[in-house]
Coordinates of C-alpha atoms and ligand atoms in Angstrom, one line a residue:
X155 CA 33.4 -6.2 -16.0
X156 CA 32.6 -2.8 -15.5
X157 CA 33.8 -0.5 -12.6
X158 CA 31.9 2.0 -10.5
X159 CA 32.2 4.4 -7.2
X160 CA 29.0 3.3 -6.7
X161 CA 26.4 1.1 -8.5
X162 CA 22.9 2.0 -8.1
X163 CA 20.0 -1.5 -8.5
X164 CA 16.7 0.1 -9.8
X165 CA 15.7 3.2 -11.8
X166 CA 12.6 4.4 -10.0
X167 CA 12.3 7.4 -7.5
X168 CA 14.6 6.1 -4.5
X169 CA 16.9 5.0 -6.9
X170 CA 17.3 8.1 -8.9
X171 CA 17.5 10.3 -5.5
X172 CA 20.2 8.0 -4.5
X173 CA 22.1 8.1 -7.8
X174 CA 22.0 11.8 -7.7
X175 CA 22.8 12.4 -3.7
X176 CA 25.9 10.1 -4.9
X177 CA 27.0 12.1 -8.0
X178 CA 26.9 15.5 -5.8
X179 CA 29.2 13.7 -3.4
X180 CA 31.4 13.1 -6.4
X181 CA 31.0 9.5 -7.0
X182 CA 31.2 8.0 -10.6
X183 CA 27.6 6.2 -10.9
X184 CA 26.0 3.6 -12.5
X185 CA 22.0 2.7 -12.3
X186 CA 21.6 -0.8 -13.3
X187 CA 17.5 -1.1 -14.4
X188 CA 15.9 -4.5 -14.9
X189 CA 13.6 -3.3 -17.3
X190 CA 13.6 -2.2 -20.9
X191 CA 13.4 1.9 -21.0
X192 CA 10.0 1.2 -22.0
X193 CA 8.7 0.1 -18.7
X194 CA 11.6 1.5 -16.7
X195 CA 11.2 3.8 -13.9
X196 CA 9.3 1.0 -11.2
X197 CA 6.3 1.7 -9.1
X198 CA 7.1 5.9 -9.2
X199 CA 6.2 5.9 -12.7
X200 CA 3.0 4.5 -11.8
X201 CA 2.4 6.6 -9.0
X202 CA -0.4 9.4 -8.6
X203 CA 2.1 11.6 -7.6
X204 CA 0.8 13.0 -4.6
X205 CA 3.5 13.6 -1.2
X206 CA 2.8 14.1 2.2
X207 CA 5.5 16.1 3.8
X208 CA 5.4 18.3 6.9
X209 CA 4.5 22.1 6.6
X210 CA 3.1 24.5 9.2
X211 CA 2.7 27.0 7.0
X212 CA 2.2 28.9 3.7
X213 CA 6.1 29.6 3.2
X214 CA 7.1 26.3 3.9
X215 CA 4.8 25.6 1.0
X216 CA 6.5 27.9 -1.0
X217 CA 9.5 26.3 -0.7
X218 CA 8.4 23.4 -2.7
X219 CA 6.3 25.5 -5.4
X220 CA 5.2 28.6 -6.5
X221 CA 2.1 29.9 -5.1
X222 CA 0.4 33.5 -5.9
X223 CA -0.9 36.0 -3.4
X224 CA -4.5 35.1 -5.2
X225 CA -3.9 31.7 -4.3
X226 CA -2.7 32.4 -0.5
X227 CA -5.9 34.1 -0.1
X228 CA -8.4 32.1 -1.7
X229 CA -7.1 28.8 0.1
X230 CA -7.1 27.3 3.3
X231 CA -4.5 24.9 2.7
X232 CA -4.5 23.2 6.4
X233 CA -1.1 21.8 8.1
X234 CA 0.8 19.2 8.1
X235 CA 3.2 19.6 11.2
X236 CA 5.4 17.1 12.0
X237 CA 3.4 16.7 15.1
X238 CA 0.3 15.8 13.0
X239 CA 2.3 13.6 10.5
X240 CA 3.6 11.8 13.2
X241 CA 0.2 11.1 14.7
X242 CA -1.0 9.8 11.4
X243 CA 2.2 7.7 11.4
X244 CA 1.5 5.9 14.5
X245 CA -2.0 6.5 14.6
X246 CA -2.4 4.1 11.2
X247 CA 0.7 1.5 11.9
X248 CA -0.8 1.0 15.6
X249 CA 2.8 2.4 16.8
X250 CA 4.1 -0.2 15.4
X251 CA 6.1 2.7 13.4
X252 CA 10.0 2.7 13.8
X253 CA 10.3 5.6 16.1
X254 CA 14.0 6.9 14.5
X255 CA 13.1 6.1 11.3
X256 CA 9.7 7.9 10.8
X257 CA 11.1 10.7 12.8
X258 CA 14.2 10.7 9.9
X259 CA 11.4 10.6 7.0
X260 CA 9.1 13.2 8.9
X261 CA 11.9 15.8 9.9
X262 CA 13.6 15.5 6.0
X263 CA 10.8 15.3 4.2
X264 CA 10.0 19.0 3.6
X265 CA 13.7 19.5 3.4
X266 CA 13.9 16.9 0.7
X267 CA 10.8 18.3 -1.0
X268 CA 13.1 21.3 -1.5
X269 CA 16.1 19.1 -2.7
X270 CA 13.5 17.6 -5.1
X271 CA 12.9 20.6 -6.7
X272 CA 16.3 22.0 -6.7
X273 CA 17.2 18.6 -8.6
X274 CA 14.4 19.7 -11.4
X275 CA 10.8 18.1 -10.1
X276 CA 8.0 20.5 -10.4
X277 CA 5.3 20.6 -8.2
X278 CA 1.9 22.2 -8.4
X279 CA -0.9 22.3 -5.9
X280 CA -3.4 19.5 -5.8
X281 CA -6.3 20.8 -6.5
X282 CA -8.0 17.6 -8.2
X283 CA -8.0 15.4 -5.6
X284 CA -7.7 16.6 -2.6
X285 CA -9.2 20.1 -2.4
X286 CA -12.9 21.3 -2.3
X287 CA -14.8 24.9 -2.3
X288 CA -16.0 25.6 1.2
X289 CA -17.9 29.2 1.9
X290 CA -16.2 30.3 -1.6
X291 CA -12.0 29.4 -0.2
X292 CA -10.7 26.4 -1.8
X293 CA -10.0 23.9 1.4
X294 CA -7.0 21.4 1.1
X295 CA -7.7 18.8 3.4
X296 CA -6.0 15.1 4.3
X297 CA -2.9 17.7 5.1
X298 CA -0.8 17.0 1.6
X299 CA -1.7 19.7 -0.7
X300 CA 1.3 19.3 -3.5
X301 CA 1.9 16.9 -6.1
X302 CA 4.4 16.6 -8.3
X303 CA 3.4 17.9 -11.6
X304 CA 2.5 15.0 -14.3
X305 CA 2.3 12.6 -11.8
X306 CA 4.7 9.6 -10.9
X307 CA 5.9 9.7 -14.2
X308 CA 6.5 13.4 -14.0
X309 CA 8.7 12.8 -11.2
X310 CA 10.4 10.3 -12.9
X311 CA 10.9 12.1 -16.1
X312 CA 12.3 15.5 -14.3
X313 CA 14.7 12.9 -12.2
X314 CA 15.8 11.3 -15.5
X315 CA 16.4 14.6 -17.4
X316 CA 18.9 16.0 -14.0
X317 CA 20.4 12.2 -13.9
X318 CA 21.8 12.3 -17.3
X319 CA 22.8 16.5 -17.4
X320 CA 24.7 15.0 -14.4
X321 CA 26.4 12.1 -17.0
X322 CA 24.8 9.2 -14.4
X323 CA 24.9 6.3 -16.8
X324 CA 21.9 4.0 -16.6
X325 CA 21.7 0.5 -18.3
X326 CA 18.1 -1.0 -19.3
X327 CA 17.8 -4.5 -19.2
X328 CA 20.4 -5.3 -16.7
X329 CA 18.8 -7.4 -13.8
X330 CA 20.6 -7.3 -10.7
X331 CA 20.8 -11.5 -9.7
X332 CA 23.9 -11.3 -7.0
X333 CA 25.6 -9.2 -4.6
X334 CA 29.1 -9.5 -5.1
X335 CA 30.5 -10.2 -1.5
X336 CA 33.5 -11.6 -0.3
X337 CA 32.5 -12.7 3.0
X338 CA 33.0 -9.0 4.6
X339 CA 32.2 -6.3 2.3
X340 CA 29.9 -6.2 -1.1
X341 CA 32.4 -5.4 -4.6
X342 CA 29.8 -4.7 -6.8
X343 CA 26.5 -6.8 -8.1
X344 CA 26.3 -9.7 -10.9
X345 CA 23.9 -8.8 -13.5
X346 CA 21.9 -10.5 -16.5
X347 CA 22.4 -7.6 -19.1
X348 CA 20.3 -8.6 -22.2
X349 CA 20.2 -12.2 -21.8
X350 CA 24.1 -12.0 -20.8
X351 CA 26.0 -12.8 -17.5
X352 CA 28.0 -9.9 -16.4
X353 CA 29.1 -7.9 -13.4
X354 CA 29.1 -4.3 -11.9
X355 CA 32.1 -3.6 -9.6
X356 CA 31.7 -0.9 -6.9
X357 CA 33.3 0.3 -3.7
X358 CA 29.6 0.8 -2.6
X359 CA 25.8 -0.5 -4.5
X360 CA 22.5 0.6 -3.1
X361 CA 19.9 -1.6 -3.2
X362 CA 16.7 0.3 -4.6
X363 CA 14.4 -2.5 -6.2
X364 CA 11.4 -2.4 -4.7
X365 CA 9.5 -4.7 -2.7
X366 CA 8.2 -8.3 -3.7
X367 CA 4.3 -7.0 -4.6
X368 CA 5.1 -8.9 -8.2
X369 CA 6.3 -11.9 -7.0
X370 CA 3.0 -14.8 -6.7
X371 CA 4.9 -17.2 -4.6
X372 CA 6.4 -14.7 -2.1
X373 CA 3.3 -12.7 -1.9
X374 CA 1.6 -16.0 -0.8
X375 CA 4.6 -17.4 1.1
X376 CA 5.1 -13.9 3.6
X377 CA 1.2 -12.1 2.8
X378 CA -0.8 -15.1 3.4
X379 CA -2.8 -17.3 1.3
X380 CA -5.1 -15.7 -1.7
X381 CA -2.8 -12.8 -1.7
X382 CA -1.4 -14.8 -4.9
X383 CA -4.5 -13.5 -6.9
X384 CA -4.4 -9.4 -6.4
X385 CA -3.6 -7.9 -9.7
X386 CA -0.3 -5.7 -9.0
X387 CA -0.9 -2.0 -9.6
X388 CA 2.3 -1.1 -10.8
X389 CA 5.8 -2.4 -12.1
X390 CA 6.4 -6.2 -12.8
X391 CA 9.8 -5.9 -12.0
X392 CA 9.8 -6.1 -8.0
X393 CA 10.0 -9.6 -7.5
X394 CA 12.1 -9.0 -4.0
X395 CA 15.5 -9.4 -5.9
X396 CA 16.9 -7.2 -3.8
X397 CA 15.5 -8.5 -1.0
X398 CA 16.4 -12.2 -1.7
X399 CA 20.3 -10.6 -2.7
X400 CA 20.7 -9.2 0.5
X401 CA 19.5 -12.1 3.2
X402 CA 21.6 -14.3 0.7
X403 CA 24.5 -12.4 2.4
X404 CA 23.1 -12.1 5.8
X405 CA 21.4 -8.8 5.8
X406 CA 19.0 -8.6 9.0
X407 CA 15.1 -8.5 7.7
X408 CA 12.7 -5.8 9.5
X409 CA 8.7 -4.8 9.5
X410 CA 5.8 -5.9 8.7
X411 CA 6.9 -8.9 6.3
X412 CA 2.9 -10.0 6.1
X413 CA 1.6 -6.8 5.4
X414 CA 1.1 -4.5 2.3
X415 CA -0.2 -1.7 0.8
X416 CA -3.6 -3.1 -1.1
X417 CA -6.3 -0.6 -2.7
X418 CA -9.6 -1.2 -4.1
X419 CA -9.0 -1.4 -7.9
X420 CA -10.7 -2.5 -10.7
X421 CA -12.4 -6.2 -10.8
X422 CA -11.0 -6.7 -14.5
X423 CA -7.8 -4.8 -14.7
X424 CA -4.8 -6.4 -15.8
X425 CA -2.4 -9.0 -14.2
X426 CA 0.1 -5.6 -13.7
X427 CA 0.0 -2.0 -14.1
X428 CA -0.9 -0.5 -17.7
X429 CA 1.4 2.7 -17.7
X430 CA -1.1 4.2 -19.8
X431 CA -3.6 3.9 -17.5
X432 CA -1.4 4.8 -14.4
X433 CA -3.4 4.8 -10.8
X434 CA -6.7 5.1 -12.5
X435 CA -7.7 1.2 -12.0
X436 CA -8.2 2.8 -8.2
X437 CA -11.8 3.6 -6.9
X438 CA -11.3 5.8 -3.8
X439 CA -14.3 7.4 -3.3
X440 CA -16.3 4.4 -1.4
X441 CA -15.8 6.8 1.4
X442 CA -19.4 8.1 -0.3
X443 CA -20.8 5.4 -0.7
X444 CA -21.8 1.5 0.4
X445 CA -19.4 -1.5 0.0
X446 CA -21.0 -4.5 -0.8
X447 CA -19.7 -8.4 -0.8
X448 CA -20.9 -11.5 -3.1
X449 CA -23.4 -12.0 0.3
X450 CA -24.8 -8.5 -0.1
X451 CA -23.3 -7.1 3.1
X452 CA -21.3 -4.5 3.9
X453 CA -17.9 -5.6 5.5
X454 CA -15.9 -2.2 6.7
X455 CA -16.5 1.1 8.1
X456 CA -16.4 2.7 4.4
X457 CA -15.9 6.2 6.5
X458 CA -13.2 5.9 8.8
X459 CA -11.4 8.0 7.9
X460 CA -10.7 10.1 4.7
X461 CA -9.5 7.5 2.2
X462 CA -5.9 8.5 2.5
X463 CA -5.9 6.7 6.0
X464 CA -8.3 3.9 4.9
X465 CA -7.2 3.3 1.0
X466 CA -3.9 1.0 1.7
X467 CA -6.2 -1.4 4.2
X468 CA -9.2 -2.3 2.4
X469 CA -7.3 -3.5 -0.5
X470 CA -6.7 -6.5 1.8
X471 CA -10.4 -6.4 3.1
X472 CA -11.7 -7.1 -0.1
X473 CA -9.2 -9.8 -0.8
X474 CA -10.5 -11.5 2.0
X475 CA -14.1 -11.5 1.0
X476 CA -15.8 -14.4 -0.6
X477 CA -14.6 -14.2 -4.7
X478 CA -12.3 -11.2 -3.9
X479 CA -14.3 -8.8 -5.1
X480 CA -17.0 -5.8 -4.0
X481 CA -19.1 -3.7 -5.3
X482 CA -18.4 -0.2 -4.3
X483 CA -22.5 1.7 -4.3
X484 CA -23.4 5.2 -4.8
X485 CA -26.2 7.1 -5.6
X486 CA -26.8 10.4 -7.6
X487 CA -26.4 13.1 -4.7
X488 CA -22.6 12.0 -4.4
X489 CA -22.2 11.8 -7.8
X490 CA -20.4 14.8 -8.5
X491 CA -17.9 14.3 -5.7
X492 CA -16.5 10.6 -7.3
X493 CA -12.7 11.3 -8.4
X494 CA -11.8 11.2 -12.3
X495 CA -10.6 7.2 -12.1
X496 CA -14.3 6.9 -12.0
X497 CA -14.9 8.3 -15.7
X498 CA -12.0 6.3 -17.5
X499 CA -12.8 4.1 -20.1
X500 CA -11.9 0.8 -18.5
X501 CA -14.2 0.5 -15.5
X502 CA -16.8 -2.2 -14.5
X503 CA -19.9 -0.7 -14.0
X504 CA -23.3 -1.0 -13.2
X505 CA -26.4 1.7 -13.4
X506 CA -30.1 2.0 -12.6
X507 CA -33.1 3.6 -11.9
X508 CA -34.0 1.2 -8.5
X509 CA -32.1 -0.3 -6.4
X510 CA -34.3 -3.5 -7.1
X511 CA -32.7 -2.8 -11.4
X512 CA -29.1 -2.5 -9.9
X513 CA -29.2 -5.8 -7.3
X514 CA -29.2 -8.4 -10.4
X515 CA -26.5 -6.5 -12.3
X516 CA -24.0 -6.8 -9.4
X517 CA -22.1 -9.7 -10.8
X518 CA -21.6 -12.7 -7.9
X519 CA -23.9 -10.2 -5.4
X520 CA -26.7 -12.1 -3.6
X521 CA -29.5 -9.8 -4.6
X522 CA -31.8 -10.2 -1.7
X523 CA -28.8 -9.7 0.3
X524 CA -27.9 -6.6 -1.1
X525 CA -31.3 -5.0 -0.7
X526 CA -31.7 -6.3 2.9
X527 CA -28.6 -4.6 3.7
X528 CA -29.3 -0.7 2.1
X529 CA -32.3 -1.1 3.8
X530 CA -31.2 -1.4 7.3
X531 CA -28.1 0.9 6.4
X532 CA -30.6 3.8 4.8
X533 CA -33.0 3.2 8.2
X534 CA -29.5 3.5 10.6
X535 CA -28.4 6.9 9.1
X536 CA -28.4 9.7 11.2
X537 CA -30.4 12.3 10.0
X538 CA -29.5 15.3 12.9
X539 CA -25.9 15.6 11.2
X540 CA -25.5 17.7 7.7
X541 CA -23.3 16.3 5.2
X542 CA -19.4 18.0 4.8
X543 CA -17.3 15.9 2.1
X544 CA -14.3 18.4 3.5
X545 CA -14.1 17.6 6.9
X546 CA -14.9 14.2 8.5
X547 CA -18.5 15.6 9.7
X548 CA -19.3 12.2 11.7
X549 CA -22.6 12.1 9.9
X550 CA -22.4 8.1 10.8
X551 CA -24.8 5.2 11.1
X552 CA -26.7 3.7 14.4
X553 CA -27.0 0.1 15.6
X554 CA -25.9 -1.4 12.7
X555 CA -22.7 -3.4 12.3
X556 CA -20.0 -2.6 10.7
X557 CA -20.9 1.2 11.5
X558 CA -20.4 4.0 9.1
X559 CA -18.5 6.9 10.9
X560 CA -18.6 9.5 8.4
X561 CA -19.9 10.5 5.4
X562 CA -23.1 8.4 5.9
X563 CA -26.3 9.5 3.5
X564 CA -29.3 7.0 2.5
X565 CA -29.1 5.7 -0.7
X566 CA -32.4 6.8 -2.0
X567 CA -31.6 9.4 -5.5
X568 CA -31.5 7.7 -8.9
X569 CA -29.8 6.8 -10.8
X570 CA -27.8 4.5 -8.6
X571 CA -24.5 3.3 -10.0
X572 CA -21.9 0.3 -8.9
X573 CA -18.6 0.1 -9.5
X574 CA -16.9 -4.1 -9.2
X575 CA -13.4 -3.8 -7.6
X576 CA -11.0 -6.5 -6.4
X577 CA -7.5 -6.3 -4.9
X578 CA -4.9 -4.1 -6.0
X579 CA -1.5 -4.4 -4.7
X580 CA 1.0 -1.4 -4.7
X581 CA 3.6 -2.7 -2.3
X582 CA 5.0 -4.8 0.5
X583 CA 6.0 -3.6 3.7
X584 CA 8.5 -6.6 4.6
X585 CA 12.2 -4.8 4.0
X586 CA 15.7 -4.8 5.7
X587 CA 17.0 -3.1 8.9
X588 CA 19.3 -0.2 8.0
X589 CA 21.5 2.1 9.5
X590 CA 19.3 5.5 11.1
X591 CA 22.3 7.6 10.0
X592 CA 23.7 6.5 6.4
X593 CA 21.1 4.0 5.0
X594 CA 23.2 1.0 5.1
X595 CA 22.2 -2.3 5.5
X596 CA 22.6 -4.1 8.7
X597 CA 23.6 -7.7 9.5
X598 CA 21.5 -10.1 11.7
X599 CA 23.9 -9.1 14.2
X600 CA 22.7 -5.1 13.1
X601 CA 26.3 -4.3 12.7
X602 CA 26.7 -2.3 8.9
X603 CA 27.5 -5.1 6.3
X604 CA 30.3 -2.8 4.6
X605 CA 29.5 -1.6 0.6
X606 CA 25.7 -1.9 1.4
X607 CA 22.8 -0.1 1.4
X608 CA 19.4 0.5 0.5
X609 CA 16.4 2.7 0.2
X610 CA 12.7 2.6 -0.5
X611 CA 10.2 0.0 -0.6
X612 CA 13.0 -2.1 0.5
X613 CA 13.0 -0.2 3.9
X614 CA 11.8 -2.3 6.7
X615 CA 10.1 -0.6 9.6
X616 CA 8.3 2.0 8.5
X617 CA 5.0 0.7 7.5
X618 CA 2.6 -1.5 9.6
X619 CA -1.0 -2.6 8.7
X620 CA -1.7 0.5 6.8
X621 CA 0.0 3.4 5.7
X622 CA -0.6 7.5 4.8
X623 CA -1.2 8.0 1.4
X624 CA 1.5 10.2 -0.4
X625 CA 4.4 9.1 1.4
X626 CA 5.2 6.0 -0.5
X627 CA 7.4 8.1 -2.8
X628 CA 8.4 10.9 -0.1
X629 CA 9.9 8.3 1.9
X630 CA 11.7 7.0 -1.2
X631 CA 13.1 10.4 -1.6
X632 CA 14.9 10.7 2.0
X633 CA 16.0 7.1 2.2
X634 CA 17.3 7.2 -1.4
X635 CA 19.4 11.1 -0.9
X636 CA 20.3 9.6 2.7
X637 CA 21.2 6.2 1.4
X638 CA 23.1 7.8 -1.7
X639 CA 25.2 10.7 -0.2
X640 CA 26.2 7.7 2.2
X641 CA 26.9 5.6 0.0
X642 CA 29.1 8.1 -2.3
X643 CA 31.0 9.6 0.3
X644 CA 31.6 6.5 1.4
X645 CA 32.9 5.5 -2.3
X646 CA 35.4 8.1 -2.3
X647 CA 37.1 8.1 1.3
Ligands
FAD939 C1 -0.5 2.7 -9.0 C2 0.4 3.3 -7.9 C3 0.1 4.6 -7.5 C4 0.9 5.2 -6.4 N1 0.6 6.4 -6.0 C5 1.4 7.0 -5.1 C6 1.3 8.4 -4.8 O1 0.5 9.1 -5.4 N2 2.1 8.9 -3.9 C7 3.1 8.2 -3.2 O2 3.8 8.7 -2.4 N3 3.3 6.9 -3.6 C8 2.5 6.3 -4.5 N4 2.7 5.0 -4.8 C9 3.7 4.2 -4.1 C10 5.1 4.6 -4.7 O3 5.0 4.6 -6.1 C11 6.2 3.7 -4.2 O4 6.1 3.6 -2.9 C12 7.5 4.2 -4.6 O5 7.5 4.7 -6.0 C13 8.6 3.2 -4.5 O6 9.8 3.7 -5.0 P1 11.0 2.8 -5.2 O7 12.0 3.6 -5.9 O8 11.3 2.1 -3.9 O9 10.5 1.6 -6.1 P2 10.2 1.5 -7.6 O10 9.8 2.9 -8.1 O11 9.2 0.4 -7.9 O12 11.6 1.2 -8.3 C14 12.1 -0.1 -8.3 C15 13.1 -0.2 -9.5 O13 13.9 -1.4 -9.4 C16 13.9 -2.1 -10.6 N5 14.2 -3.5 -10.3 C17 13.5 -4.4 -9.7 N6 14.3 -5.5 -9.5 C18 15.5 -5.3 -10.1 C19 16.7 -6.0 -10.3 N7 16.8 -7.3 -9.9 N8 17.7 -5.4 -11.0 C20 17.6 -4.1 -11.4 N9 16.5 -3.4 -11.3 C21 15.5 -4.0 -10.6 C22 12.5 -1.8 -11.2 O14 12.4 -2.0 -12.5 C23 12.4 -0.3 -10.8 O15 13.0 0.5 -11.7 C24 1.9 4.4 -5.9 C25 2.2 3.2 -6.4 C26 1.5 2.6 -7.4 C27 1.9 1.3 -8.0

């Protein structure tokens, strides 16, 4: 048996935040990490590695990274207030949002952006994805401009290096199976450490394990039937442990328990995430183009929104379509604006000169279908609006159902290309009620079970239906420094 101030269950972002908020409190700390180093580091490591966080302006910016007077006045790089985050917020959870806890995440986040940094992250501006050149300015649009340099695993990799400076020890292979609880407060966690039984004492453990997104059975017992057969887009390890520790000690449940956060990924990609291949299984630029089903019809409004408000649904939509799968269409005028996850090795892909070449290459596509549809959709396009990739320039469609808001061009320049996608899950919205003020775990009665708490994906409340990209690991961030300053001050009263 092994004795802590406070025992930390996961290594990825919240985790680490909430290890490192508990050392600077003065705790002694302990990470327990189901995986091998190898595949440590959770769903972050995965990540694209973009946050949303509120700014209003160019120094708030500069509080998170450097940025050069050549920069400043070459860009437009938007806002984010907290106004406008909070809009998105409700806006894409149809106010479903906890109102004190997306308030908490908006009204931190830049604050913890800073923190981030100050704990060794660097950030750089995010110029790849979601910047273009208008009139000669670079224009940051979909209001999150920064990314943490290298990605997920970036993030994870700074965290790691300012963990073990500050002597946080972290065992691999140590799966968290039990909260140990003695009918009023949690003592620690039992573990399976390399095959072993074992146990973790603690005056205080925070829960940071992720959602249930790799777990079959729960994703078809809470998500729904045929949610069993997305691929998962990240770690294997969040099989909602956690979770299932937690209720097994009567910790209340809160959110969206049937929803997730699904993107378009590739048809073929592996059961789980490839690490080497990161977020690239993604295709998010159907915004440009047509997506098609195994009938040949269209089956959303591919522009919405920009994808950051769209991505996280239409996993789900394609799920639900006949074979899980759709072909996401384009032709050559958009070609240039496709992100880079188009051009990676490992893509399913079709390409022709006619439309009449590329129907019988579209694996399980009803050809006739298909054609019958991009004609109607090229005859309903307005043709009075011009085309602006930057803004949402409600170049849409007419009398045809579903409508295309924005973004809407015929498809009529060879060569055409298709791109087969199915169901990618990141992450499950389902999580447990906590405490607005310390991040710890409430009872079914939502009194604070005492020695508990918890942060990240296992957060209920925040997340409904759909969700702005790029807060994912901002959100993991505050929860995990709220949850572990708590949970170490706590530890050492
Ligand atoms: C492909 C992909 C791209 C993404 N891109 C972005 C992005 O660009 N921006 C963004 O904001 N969000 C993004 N996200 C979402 C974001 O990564 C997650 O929301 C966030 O990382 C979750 O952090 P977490 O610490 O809660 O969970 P995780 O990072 O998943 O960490 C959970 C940890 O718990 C461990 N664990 C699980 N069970 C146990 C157990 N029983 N005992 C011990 N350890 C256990 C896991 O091994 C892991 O270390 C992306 C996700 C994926 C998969």
């Amino acid at each position: 048996m092994r004795e802590y101030d406070v025992v930390v269950v996961g290594k990825g972002n919240a985790a680490l935040c909430a290890a490192l908020a508990a050392h600077d409190a003065g705790a002694r700390v302990a990470m327990l990490e189901a995986a091998s180093e190898d595949e440590s580091g959770g769903n972050s490591r995965f990540a694209g590695g973009v946050m949303r966080f509120a700014y209003a302006s160019v120094d708030d910016l500069k509080r998170v990274t450097e940025i050069t007077d050549d920069e400043i006045a070459n860009s437009d790089f938007g806002t984010n207030t907290r106004e406008e985050f909070l809009d998105d917020l409700y806006r894409l959870t149809s106010y479903r949002t906890d109102a004190d806890l997306s308030e908490l995440l908006v009204n931190r986040s830049l604050d913890t952006m800073a923190w981030l940094r100050s704990k060794g992250v660097r950030f750089v501006l995010n110029y790849g994805r979601q910047s273009g050149l208008v009139g000669g300015k670079r224009k940051f649009f979909g209001r999150m401009p920064i990314e943490a340099s290298g990605g997920g695993a970036g993030l994870v990799q700074y965290l790691d290096a300012t963990a073990k400076k500050a002597g946080i020890d972290v065992c691999f292979e140590t799966r968290a199976v039990a909260l140990v609880y003695d009918g009023e407060r949690v003592q620690g966690v039992r573990v399976k450490q390399k095959g072993k039984a074992a146990e973790f004492r603690a005056r205080c453990v925070v829960l940071a394990c992720g959602g249930f997104e790799a777990n079959p059975e729960w994703r078809t017992r809470y998500l729904g039937p045929g949610w069993e057969l997305a691929k998962v887009r990240g770690s294997r390890f969040n099989v909602g442990d956690g979770l299932r520790m937690a209720l097994d000690i009567g910790a209340a449940p809160y959110g969206n328990w049937s929803g997730c956060h699904a993107v378009g990924w590739d048809r073929y990609a592996p059961e789980f995430g490839d690490i080497n291949v990161g977020d690239q299984f993604q295709k998010h630029s159907y915004i440009f183009g047509l997506l098609i089903n195994s009938e040949g019809k269209r089956f959303v409004d591919e522009g919405w929104d920009f994808h950051s408000f769209t991505y996280a649904k239409y996993g789900g939509e394609v799920l639900k379509q006949p074979g899980q799968f759709a072909w996401q269409v384009f032709d050559a005028k958009v070609k240039h604006l496709l992100r880079s996850e188009y051009r990676i090795k490992f893509v399913t892909k079709a390409a022709a000169n006619t439309l009449e070449e590329l129907a019988p290459q579209l694996e399980g596509v009803n050809a006739e279908g298909f054609l019958k549809t991009v004609r109607e959709y090229n005859a309903a396009v307005r043709k009075d609006v011009p085309f602006d990739h930057t803004i949402k320039d409600g170049k849409g469609t007419v009398g045809i159902e579903p409508l295309k808001s924005n973004w809407a061009q015929p498809l009529d320049t060879p060569p055409f290309e298709a791109y087969a996608t199915t169901c990618g899950i990141t992450f499950t919205f389902g999580g447990l009620r906590i405490d607005r003020e310390t991040g710890q775990v409430l009872d079914v009665n939502f009194h604070p079970i005492p020695g508990l708490y918890c942060a990240g994906e296992m957060v209920g409340g925040l997340f409904y239906f759909n969700y702005p990209s790029g807060t994912g690991l901002v959100s993991g961030a505050v929860f995990g420094r709220m949850a572990g300053a708590a949970a170490g001050a706590a530890a050492k009263r």
